[in-house]
């Protein structure tokens, strides 16, 4: 009888510990990002907690798609969305990593995302589990 009682106590304790260790208040997110209706490429998307409580997160935007996996995901809550897509200057067809490319003194790259879009402080609310958010940024 005592063995069954200990087994029950250990079983309940294991369930409580497992529940305490898992963090199911996090969510992954994915979606499409377009600029003027066209899939955005070579860009980044960032999510910054509106109240400063959760950690920020982000992802690369490739072929108009981004994904932040469920693990580690983002803490459930409201986030401000920032998207940036900087043009990289063309140095006469040479890669900046090639031996014969000379780096200019100052690189002025232009963000293809209108400043007004990021200034608008677009927000989303992430819930535990999977979330899908698509963003269509109007071209300037």
Short mmCIF file of C-alpha atoms in Angstrom, two decimals:
data_model
loop_
_atom_site.label_atom_id
_atom_site.label_comp_id
_atom_site.label_asym_id
_atom_site.label_seq_id
_atom_site.Cartn_x
_atom_site.Cartn_y
_atom_site.Cartn_z
CA UNK A 1 0.00 0.00 0.00
CA UNK A 2 2.80 2.40 0.89
CA UNK A 3 4.55 1.59 -2.41
CA UNK A 4 1.39 2.59 -4.32
CA UNK A 5 1.17 5.83 -2.33
CA UNK A 6 4.80 6.69 -3.12
CA UNK A 7 4.26 5.82 -6.78
CA UNK A 8 1.24 8.12 -6.86
CA UNK A 9 3.16 10.95 -5.15
CA UNK A 10 6.09 10.56 -7.53
CA UNK A 11 3.77 10.44 -10.54
CA UNK A 12 1.93 13.60 -9.52
CA UNK A 13 5.23 15.33 -8.74
CA UNK A 14 6.60 14.43 -12.17
CA UNK A 15 3.52 15.90 -13.86
CA UNK A 16 3.79 19.10 -11.81
CA UNK A 17 7.51 19.46 -12.57
CA UNK A 18 6.94 18.78 -16.29
CA UNK A 19 4.14 21.34 -16.43
CA UNK A 20 6.29 23.89 -14.64
CA UNK A 21 9.22 23.37 -16.99
CA UNK A 22 7.28 23.74 -20.20
CA UNK A 23 6.58 27.26 -21.37
CA UNK A 24 3.44 27.13 -23.44
CA UNK A 25 3.03 30.90 -23.34
CA UNK A 26 5.23 31.28 -26.43
CA UNK A 27 4.21 31.46 -30.03
CA UNK A 28 5.87 30.93 -33.36
CA UNK A 29 4.92 33.05 -36.32
CA UNK A 30 5.26 33.02 -40.06
CA UNK A 31 3.82 34.73 -43.07
CA UNK A 32 4.31 36.64 -46.27
CA UNK A 33 5.87 40.06 -46.76
CA UNK A 34 5.25 42.03 -49.92
CA UNK A 35 6.37 45.46 -51.05
CA UNK A 36 3.92 47.06 -53.44
CA UNK A 37 2.28 43.67 -53.95
CA UNK A 38 5.55 41.92 -54.90
CA UNK A 39 7.31 39.37 -52.65
CA UNK A 40 10.05 41.06 -50.65
CA UNK A 41 13.52 39.55 -50.71
CA UNK A 42 16.78 40.22 -48.88
CA UNK A 43 15.04 41.86 -45.95
CA UNK A 44 14.58 41.47 -42.21
CA UNK A 45 11.56 41.62 -39.96
CA UNK A 46 11.78 42.42 -36.25
CA UNK A 47 9.23 42.13 -33.47
CA UNK A 48 9.75 44.37 -30.42
CA UNK A 49 7.56 43.98 -27.34
CA UNK A 50 5.19 46.92 -27.05
CA UNK A 51 5.47 47.05 -23.27
CA UNK A 52 9.13 46.03 -23.08
CA UNK A 53 8.38 42.80 -21.19
CA UNK A 54 9.10 40.12 -23.80
CA UNK A 55 12.36 39.60 -25.61
CA UNK A 56 12.53 40.92 -29.17
CA UNK A 57 12.74 38.49 -32.06
CA UNK A 58 13.00 38.49 -35.79
CA UNK A 59 13.76 36.64 -38.98
CA UNK A 60 15.12 37.03 -42.47
CA UNK A 61 12.63 37.63 -45.26
CA UNK A 62 13.49 35.40 -48.21
CA UNK A 63 11.36 35.13 -51.34
CA UNK A 64 8.58 36.99 -49.57
CA UNK A 65 8.40 34.64 -46.56
CA UNK A 66 9.59 34.72 -42.94
CA UNK A 67 9.36 32.30 -40.04
CA UNK A 68 10.04 32.41 -36.31
CA UNK A 69 9.77 28.79 -35.09
CA UNK A 70 7.61 27.85 -32.09
CA UNK A 71 10.83 27.01 -30.25
CA UNK A 72 12.09 29.37 -29.03
CA UNK A 73 9.24 31.53 -30.37
CA UNK A 74 8.17 34.79 -28.77
CA UNK A 75 6.41 35.39 -25.49
CA UNK A 76 2.67 35.93 -26.02
CA UNK A 77 1.82 39.63 -26.17
CA UNK A 78 1.68 42.69 -28.39
CA UNK A 79 4.68 43.53 -30.58
CA UNK A 80 5.64 46.43 -32.83
CA UNK A 81 6.70 45.22 -36.29
CA UNK A 82 9.67 46.70 -38.14
CA UNK A 83 10.70 45.64 -41.63
CA UNK A 84 13.91 46.72 -43.36
CA UNK A 85 15.22 45.95 -46.83
CA UNK A 86 18.41 47.82 -47.63
CA UNK A 87 19.67 48.08 -51.17
CA UNK A 88 23.28 47.03 -51.47
CA UNK A 89 25.22 49.24 -53.88
CA UNK A 90 26.62 47.57 -56.98
CA UNK A 91 30.38 48.04 -57.26
CA UNK A 92 30.73 47.50 -61.01
CA UNK A 93 29.53 43.92 -60.69
CA UNK A 94 32.20 42.99 -58.14
CA UNK A 95 31.46 41.41 -54.81
CA UNK A 96 32.68 43.37 -51.82
CA UNK A 97 34.29 40.13 -50.72
CA UNK A 98 36.40 39.76 -53.88
CA UNK A 99 40.09 40.63 -53.72
CA UNK A 100 39.85 43.27 -56.46
CA UNK A 101 36.91 45.18 -55.00
CA UNK A 102 37.68 48.42 -53.24
CA UNK A 103 35.43 49.43 -50.40
CA UNK A 104 34.16 53.00 -50.66
CA UNK A 105 34.75 55.30 -47.73
CA UNK A 106 31.05 55.49 -46.95
CA UNK A 107 28.28 53.14 -48.02
CA UNK A 108 24.92 54.84 -48.41
CA UNK A 109 22.34 52.13 -48.75
CA UNK A 110 18.68 53.02 -49.03
CA UNK A 111 15.94 51.20 -47.16
CA UNK A 112 13.31 50.06 -49.68
CA UNK A 113 10.69 50.10 -46.92
CA UNK A 114 9.11 53.56 -46.65
CA UNK A 115 10.00 55.16 -43.31
CA UNK A 116 6.32 56.00 -42.86
CA UNK A 117 5.49 52.26 -42.61
CA UNK A 118 7.89 51.64 -39.72
CA UNK A 119 7.03 55.01 -38.13
CA UNK A 120 3.35 53.95 -38.00
CA UNK A 121 4.25 51.42 -35.28
CA UNK A 122 2.26 48.57 -36.83
CA UNK A 123 1.48 46.06 -34.12
CA UNK A 124 0.45 42.41 -33.86
CA UNK A 125 -0.69 40.26 -30.95
CA UNK A 126 1.09 36.93 -30.65
CA UNK A 127 -0.80 34.10 -29.00
CA UNK A 128 0.61 30.80 -27.74
CA UNK A 129 1.08 28.29 -30.57
CA UNK A 130 1.28 29.06 -34.27
CA UNK A 131 0.51 32.54 -35.58
CA UNK A 132 0.33 33.74 -39.19
CA UNK A 133 0.77 37.41 -40.06
CA UNK A 134 1.09 38.73 -43.60
CA UNK A 135 2.37 42.23 -44.30
CA UNK A 136 1.79 44.17 -47.51
CA UNK A 137 3.96 47.27 -47.38
CA UNK A 138 2.88 49.90 -49.90
CA UNK A 139 5.60 51.05 -52.26
CA UNK A 140 6.51 54.71 -51.99
#
